[in-house]
Short mmCIF file of C-alpha atoms in Angstrom, two decimals:
data_model
loop_
_atom_site.label_atom_id
_atom_site.label_comp_id
_atom_site.label_asym_id
_atom_site.label_seq_id
_atom_site.Cartn_x
_atom_site.Cartn_y
_atom_site.Cartn_z
CA MET A 295 29.74 -80.53 -1.18
CA PRO A 296 28.66 -78.13 1.73
CA GLU A 297 31.08 -75.15 -0.40
CA LYS A 298 29.99 -76.14 -3.68
CA ALA A 299 26.85 -75.27 -2.22
CA SER A 300 28.16 -72.44 -0.55
CA VAL A 301 29.14 -70.96 -4.11
CA CYS A 302 26.26 -72.03 -5.71
CA LEU A 303 24.00 -70.08 -3.23
CA LEU A 304 26.66 -66.96 -3.45
CA SER A 305 26.67 -67.09 -7.58
CA MET A 306 22.66 -67.10 -6.80
CA ARG A 307 22.49 -64.11 -4.99
CA MET A 308 25.20 -62.07 -6.96
CA TYR A 309 23.19 -62.87 -10.54
CA TYR A 310 19.54 -61.48 -8.88
CA LEU A 311 21.23 -58.20 -7.66
CA LYS A 312 22.10 -57.82 -10.11
CA LYS A 313 19.30 -57.89 -11.58
CA LYS A 314 17.61 -56.66 -9.36
CA GLN A 315 20.17 -53.60 -10.43
CA ILE A 316 19.30 -53.33 -14.33
CA LEU A 317 15.67 -53.45 -12.62
CA THR A 318 16.01 -50.89 -11.10
CA ASN A 319 18.39 -48.06 -12.94
CA VAL A 320 15.83 -49.25 -15.88
CA ALA A 321 12.67 -48.67 -13.45
CA LEU A 322 13.98 -44.51 -12.41
CA LEU A 323 15.64 -43.67 -16.23
CA THR A 324 11.69 -44.68 -16.89
CA ALA A 325 10.08 -42.93 -14.41
CA LEU A 326 12.35 -39.60 -13.92
CA THR A 327 10.85 -39.95 -18.14
CA GLY A 328 7.39 -40.00 -16.90
CA LEU A 329 7.28 -36.82 -14.26
CA GLY A 330 9.51 -35.47 -17.40
CA VAL A 331 6.87 -35.49 -19.86
CA GLY A 332 3.88 -35.53 -16.69
CA ILE A 333 6.40 -31.59 -16.60
CA MET A 334 5.82 -30.73 -20.50
CA ASP A 335 2.93 -31.14 -20.14
CA GLN A 336 1.51 -29.27 -17.41
CA GLU A 337 4.45 -26.39 -19.27
CA LEU A 338 2.58 -26.65 -22.76
CA ARG A 339 -1.13 -26.65 -20.68
CA PHE A 340 -0.39 -22.93 -18.29
CA LYS A 341 1.20 -21.73 -21.70
CA ASN A 342 -1.65 -22.07 -23.90
CA TYR A 343 -0.17 -23.74 -26.16
CA TYR A 344 -2.50 -26.64 -26.68
CA LYS A 345 -5.45 -26.04 -29.26
CA PRO A 346 -8.71 -26.87 -29.41
CA ASN A 347 -8.98 -29.81 -31.67
CA SER A 348 -5.39 -30.95 -31.36
CA SER A 349 -4.36 -34.28 -31.13
CA PHE A 350 -0.82 -34.32 -28.59
CA PRO A 351 -2.06 -33.27 -25.51
CA MET A 352 -3.45 -37.30 -26.41
CA MET A 353 -0.19 -38.37 -27.72
CA LEU A 354 0.99 -37.40 -23.94
CA SER A 355 -1.34 -39.07 -22.11
CA VAL A 356 -0.94 -42.39 -24.13
CA PHE A 357 2.97 -42.16 -23.26
CA LEU A 358 2.14 -41.34 -19.41
CA SER A 359 -0.14 -44.43 -19.51
CA LEU A 360 2.02 -46.69 -21.02
CA SER A 361 5.59 -45.72 -19.32
CA THR A 362 3.32 -45.85 -16.05
CA SER A 363 2.05 -49.41 -16.93
CA ILE A 364 6.35 -50.43 -18.09
CA LEU A 365 6.62 -48.48 -14.26
CA VAL A 366 5.19 -50.30 -12.47
CA LEU A 367 5.95 -54.22 -14.57
CA LEU A 368 9.46 -52.70 -13.46
CA ILE A 369 8.13 -52.59 -8.82
CA LEU A 370 6.71 -56.56 -9.81
CA PHE A 371 10.26 -58.06 -11.37
CA TYR A 372 11.90 -56.01 -8.90
CA HIS A 373 10.13 -57.41 -6.19
CA TYR A 374 9.91 -61.38 -7.06
CA TYR A 375 13.68 -61.34 -7.39
CA LYS A 376 13.70 -59.41 -4.33
CA ILE A 377 12.02 -61.88 -3.37
CA LYS A 378 13.40 -65.30 -4.57
CA SER A 379 17.16 -64.25 -3.87
CA ARG A 380 15.85 -64.19 0.05
CA LEU A 381 13.90 -67.83 -0.68
CA LEU A 382 18.62 -69.35 -1.39
CA TRP A 383 18.64 -69.01 2.25
CA ASP A 384 15.73 -71.88 2.69
CA GLU A 385 14.69 -72.90 -0.60
CA SER A 386 12.17 -76.11 2.14
CA ILE A 387 9.11 -72.52 1.82
CA SER A 388 7.28 -72.12 -1.52
CA PHE A 389 7.87 -69.01 -3.44
CA ILE A 390 3.61 -68.41 -1.84
CA ALA A 391 3.91 -69.27 1.84
CA TYR A 392 7.34 -67.30 1.93
CA ILE A 393 5.79 -64.11 0.71
CA ASN A 394 4.92 -61.68 4.05
CA LEU A 395 1.45 -59.04 5.01
CA LYS A 396 4.37 -56.99 5.35
CA ASP A 397 6.53 -57.43 1.60
CA ILE A 398 2.05 -57.07 0.61
CA PHE A 399 1.39 -54.07 1.71
CA LEU A 400 4.91 -53.06 0.47
CA ILE A 401 4.50 -54.33 -3.07
CA PHE A 402 1.19 -52.47 -2.86
CA LEU A 403 2.23 -48.87 -1.90
CA GLU A 404 5.01 -49.40 -4.25
CA VAL A 405 2.55 -50.56 -7.55
CA PHE A 406 -0.44 -47.41 -5.19
CA VAL A 407 2.68 -44.68 -5.84
CA CYS A 408 3.49 -45.29 -9.17
CA LEU A 409 0.74 -46.12 -10.25
CA ILE A 410 -0.20 -41.55 -10.33
CA HIS A 411 -0.08 -39.98 -13.18
CA PRO A 412 -1.89 -37.75 -14.70
CA VAL A 413 -4.97 -39.42 -17.82
CA GLN A 414 -5.89 -36.62 -20.40
CA ILE A 415 -10.41 -38.27 -20.24
CA PHE A 416 -10.17 -37.96 -16.62
CA ASP A 417 -8.75 -34.20 -16.04
CA LYS A 418 -11.58 -32.23 -13.89
CA LYS A 419 -11.40 -28.68 -12.67
CA PHE A 420 -11.65 -27.33 -9.43
CA PRO A 421 -12.50 -23.59 -7.88
CA ILE A 422 -9.77 -22.79 -6.28
CA ASN A 423 -11.06 -19.38 -4.73
CA ALA A 424 -13.81 -20.97 -2.15
CA MET A 425 -11.22 -19.30 1.02
CA LEU A 426 -12.37 -16.56 4.15
CA SER A 427 -9.02 -14.48 3.25
CA PHE A 428 -10.22 -14.16 -0.74
CA PRO A 429 -13.73 -13.40 -0.75
CA ASP A 430 -14.25 -10.98 -3.84
CA MET A 431 -11.65 -13.74 -6.14
CA THR A 432 -11.66 -13.79 -10.06
CA VAL A 433 -13.37 -17.32 -9.80
CA ALA A 434 -9.28 -19.64 -10.80
CA TYR A 435 -9.69 -23.09 -11.09
CA PHE A 436 -6.91 -25.82 -10.48
CA HIS A 437 -6.46 -29.02 -12.21
CA LEU A 438 -7.19 -32.56 -11.34
CA ASN A 439 -4.08 -33.70 -13.99
CA SER A 440 -2.08 -30.59 -11.54
CA LEU A 441 -2.50 -32.20 -8.30
CA LEU A 442 -1.50 -36.23 -10.22
CA THR A 443 1.93 -34.62 -11.69
CA ILE A 444 3.18 -33.56 -8.14
CA LEU A 445 2.09 -36.37 -6.76
CA MET A 446 4.94 -37.89 -9.51
CA PHE A 447 7.39 -36.35 -7.82
CA ASN A 448 6.83 -39.26 -5.25
CA ARG A 449 8.58 -42.42 -7.15
CA LEU A 450 11.96 -40.02 -6.47
CA TYR A 451 11.98 -42.63 -3.90
CA LEU A 452 13.97 -44.87 -7.03
CA VAL A 453 16.63 -42.50 -6.84
CA LEU A 454 17.64 -44.65 -3.38
CA ARG A 455 16.92 -47.84 -4.31
CA VAL A 456 19.72 -47.13 -6.51
CA PHE A 457 22.09 -45.27 -3.78
CA LYS A 458 21.03 -48.99 -2.36
CA LEU A 459 21.85 -51.44 -5.13
CA ASN A 460 24.64 -49.67 -6.63
CA SER A 461 26.23 -49.21 -3.03
CA ARG A 462 29.49 -50.51 -2.47
CA TYR A 463 28.33 -51.47 1.02
CA TYR A 464 25.09 -53.48 -0.24
CA THR A 465 27.58 -55.40 -3.40
CA ASN A 466 30.10 -57.12 -1.37
CA PHE A 467 29.64 -59.45 0.23
CA SER A 468 31.82 -58.47 3.28
CA PRO A 469 29.80 -55.73 4.89
CA HIS A 470 26.52 -58.01 5.24
CA VAL A 471 28.83 -60.29 7.22
CA VAL A 472 30.18 -57.58 9.30
CA GLY A 473 26.47 -55.92 9.53
CA MET A 474 25.16 -59.22 10.44
CA LEU A 475 27.35 -59.93 13.21
CA GLY A 476 26.32 -56.14 14.34
CA HIS A 477 22.63 -57.04 13.96
CA ILE A 478 22.32 -53.81 11.54
CA ASP A 479 20.71 -54.24 8.03
CA LEU A 480 22.33 -52.76 5.88
CA ASN A 481 19.19 -51.07 4.48
CA SER A 482 18.38 -47.99 2.15
CA THR A 483 18.49 -45.29 5.68
CA PHE A 484 22.02 -47.18 6.47
CA ILE A 485 23.63 -45.67 2.80
CA VAL A 486 22.02 -43.21 3.26
CA LYS A 487 23.75 -42.10 6.83
CA SER A 488 26.81 -43.71 4.79
CA LEU A 489 26.73 -41.19 1.69
CA LEU A 490 26.29 -38.12 4.63
CA TYR A 491 28.79 -39.25 7.04
CA GLN A 492 30.56 -39.12 3.69
CA TYR A 493 30.12 -36.59 2.51
CA PRO A 494 27.89 -35.17 4.40
CA ILE A 495 28.14 -30.51 2.04
CA ARG A 496 27.66 -33.12 -1.37
CA MET A 497 24.43 -34.64 0.23
CA LEU A 498 23.34 -31.15 1.80
CA ILE A 499 23.43 -29.26 -0.61
CA VAL A 500 21.83 -32.03 -2.96
CA MET A 501 19.33 -33.19 -0.93
CA ILE A 502 17.83 -28.44 -0.47
CA ALA A 503 18.93 -28.43 -4.42
CA THR A 504 16.08 -31.13 -4.64
CA GLY A 505 13.51 -30.07 -2.31
CA PHE A 506 13.49 -26.17 -3.35
CA LEU A 507 11.87 -27.07 -6.98
CA ILE A 508 10.31 -29.52 -6.64
CA SER A 509 8.90 -27.48 -4.17
CA SER A 510 8.76 -24.33 -6.10
CA TRP A 511 7.14 -25.96 -8.87
CA SER A 512 4.78 -27.38 -6.96
CA LEU A 513 3.25 -23.46 -5.99
CA ARG A 514 3.62 -22.87 -9.85
CA ALA A 515 0.69 -25.57 -11.02
CA CYS A 516 -1.05 -25.03 -7.11
CA GLU A 517 -1.61 -21.37 -8.13
CA ILE A 518 -0.86 -20.93 -11.34
CA SER A 519 -5.11 -19.98 -12.26
CA VAL A 520 -5.11 -17.55 -9.32
CA ASP A 521 -3.09 -14.26 -11.31
CA GLU A 522 0.11 -14.12 -12.92
CA ILE A 523 2.28 -12.91 -10.02
CA HIS A 524 1.01 -16.07 -8.21
CA GLY A 525 2.05 -18.39 -11.44
CA SER A 526 5.11 -16.63 -12.18
CA PHE A 527 8.55 -19.11 -11.27
CA ALA A 528 10.56 -16.68 -9.52
CA ASN A 529 8.05 -15.72 -7.27
CA SER A 530 6.76 -19.63 -6.13
CA MET A 531 11.27 -19.50 -5.92
CA TRP A 532 11.16 -16.86 -3.37
CA LEU A 533 7.64 -18.01 -1.70
CA VAL A 534 10.43 -22.02 -1.47
CA ALA A 535 13.09 -19.90 -0.49
CA ILE A 536 11.58 -17.50 1.96
CA THR A 537 9.24 -20.84 4.37
CA TYR A 538 12.26 -22.43 3.78
CA MET A 539 14.28 -20.18 6.19
CA SER A 540 11.32 -19.29 8.23
CA VAL A 541 11.06 -15.99 7.64
CA GLY A 542 7.10 -15.12 5.72
CA TYR A 543 7.29 -11.37 5.09
CA GLY A 544 4.21 -12.18 3.55
CA ASP A 545 4.72 -10.04 0.08
CA ILE A 546 2.87 -13.78 -1.29
CA VAL A 547 1.18 -16.27 0.55
CA PRO A 548 -0.75 -19.44 -1.64
CA ILE A 549 -3.94 -18.91 -1.78
CA SER A 550 -5.27 -22.02 -3.05
CA PHE A 551 -5.80 -25.19 -0.51
CA CYS A 552 -2.79 -27.50 -3.26
CA GLY A 553 -0.71 -24.35 -2.85
CA ARG A 554 -0.71 -24.65 1.22
CA THR A 555 -0.70 -28.34 2.64
CA THR A 556 2.83 -27.23 -0.67
CA ALA A 557 4.00 -24.39 1.81
CA VAL A 558 3.11 -26.33 4.73
CA LEU A 559 5.34 -29.29 3.81
CA THR A 560 8.22 -26.98 2.72
CA GLY A 561 8.51 -25.11 5.96
CA ILE A 562 8.80 -28.38 7.58
CA PHE A 563 11.41 -30.20 5.09
CA GLY A 564 12.90 -26.67 5.43
CA ALA A 565 13.53 -26.77 9.40
CA PHE A 566 14.93 -30.24 8.69
CA CYS A 567 17.24 -28.66 6.30
CA THR A 568 18.39 -26.37 9.08
CA ALA A 569 18.85 -28.80 11.74
CA LEU A 570 20.33 -30.84 9.24
CA LEU A 571 22.98 -28.42 8.21
CA ILE A 572 24.23 -27.73 12.48
CA ALA A 573 24.24 -31.01 12.63
CA VAL A 574 27.03 -31.97 9.64
CA VAL A 575 28.64 -27.52 10.19
CA ILE A 576 29.55 -27.91 13.62
CA PRO A 577 30.97 -31.12 13.97
CA ASN A 578 33.39 -29.47 10.77
CA LEU A 579 33.86 -26.58 13.10
CA ARG A 580 34.96 -28.96 16.32
CA PHE A 581 39.31 -29.53 15.93
CA THR A 582 40.87 -32.94 15.09
CA LYS A 583 42.28 -35.22 17.55
CA ALA A 584 46.15 -33.23 15.29
CA GLU A 585 44.21 -29.91 15.38
CA ARG A 586 43.89 -29.77 19.66
CA ASN A 587 47.12 -31.51 19.86
CA VAL A 588 48.77 -28.57 18.28
CA TYR A 589 46.23 -26.23 20.35
CA GLU A 590 47.54 -27.03 23.15
CA ASP A 591 51.06 -27.00 21.79
CA PHE A 592 50.26 -23.41 21.89
CA LEU A 593 48.85 -22.79 25.17
CA LYS A 594 51.33 -24.76 26.15
CA LEU A 595 53.89 -22.24 24.97
CA GLU A 596 51.66 -19.18 25.58
CA ASN A 597 51.60 -20.41 28.76
CA SER A 598 55.24 -21.24 29.20
CA LYS A 599 56.03 -17.62 28.40
CA LYS A 600 52.96 -15.85 30.35
CA ILE A 601 55.50 -17.38 32.90
CA GLU A 602 58.77 -16.84 31.99
CA GLU A 603 58.28 -13.35 32.05
CA GLU A 604 56.68 -13.57 35.50
CA CYS A 605 59.43 -15.28 36.35
CA VAL A 606 61.17 -12.40 35.71
CA ASN A 607 59.67 -9.31 36.60
CA VAL A 608 59.29 -12.22 39.88
CA SER A 609 63.76 -11.28 39.39
CA LYS A 610 63.44 -7.90 38.56
CA ALA A 611 60.87 -7.81 42.09
CA SER A 612 62.90 -9.36 44.41
CA HIS A 613 66.64 -6.75 42.79
CA GLN A 614 64.48 -3.92 43.19
CA ILE A 615 64.08 -4.86 47.09
CA TYR A 616 67.24 -6.08 47.65
CA GLU A 617 68.62 -2.83 46.65
CA VAL A 618 66.19 -0.77 48.07
CA ALA A 619 67.29 -2.81 51.13
CA TYR A 620 70.45 -3.15 51.10
CA LEU A 621 70.39 0.79 50.79
CA VAL A 622 68.23 1.44 53.98
CA ILE A 623 70.33 -0.84 56.02
CA LEU A 624 73.62 1.64 54.33
CA PHE A 625 72.04 4.58 55.12
CA SER A 626 71.47 3.57 58.68
CA VAL A 627 74.70 2.32 59.94
CA VAL A 628 76.52 5.52 58.25
CA ARG A 629 74.20 7.58 59.94
CA GLU A 630 75.07 5.60 63.69
CA PHE A 631 79.06 6.73 63.09
#
């Protein structure tokens, strides 16, 4: 009977895992779809493609709200199955009683992050020229929907969850047993560390490229209403690049509070990527065990050759000294006679 119960619990665990995988994959797809629609909406607005009486912006806004509602439902169902999977090992506790404050906080935080999206009827404009360094700048405005679209990038945290739920470390039961024995929780942090350890260069390139593109578009969205120079995506990429490398030539600077905040966050992320790059590159420059053994053998060969050369030189010097001493003795003997 205990064996049957264990098999039943294991099968239920795999069932809940499959449910969580499907929900997370669909949630990520929904989040990326909504993010893409939001970016498209802002780009059309930046290019002034919308006509005054066009209904297309409202259609995009309705689609965004609908996709956001679906995303929130998927997140709630994910947490439901997550808690149900934990209840498998203790059926004496009810579902409501098992939820703690941490679960409630995480659920509300995820729902809040996923609920952020631009809404057409709530869009407002804020002046961004109230900067002491630019008192004579022409009046420019920043749209609230642009800020909400930038905040939609926070939905990309679902990528980490997809990596976690589809990783072999999480889907197999054996790593969980090893982790429990070592008091290690196989969470998203562990999965990311394992990926960085296995594929350091690939992960670093993906992280830097993703952060670079997000920062560039965010700066463009913040500064596009200032002038053509700040609204150019190429100039935004240039500003992000020099901020990444902590150079800061000063030829292009962000003006709005949104742009300056994005630049500060970009600089922090660039410093993090630089530290990560050093941590990844330096170990690759070190010798492996086999390479170190070969290098030590080379050193031994070189040292042995040097010793042989020194021995030969000493032998030659000794022979010369012997010859000189022999000649001196011979000369002294001949002189006496």
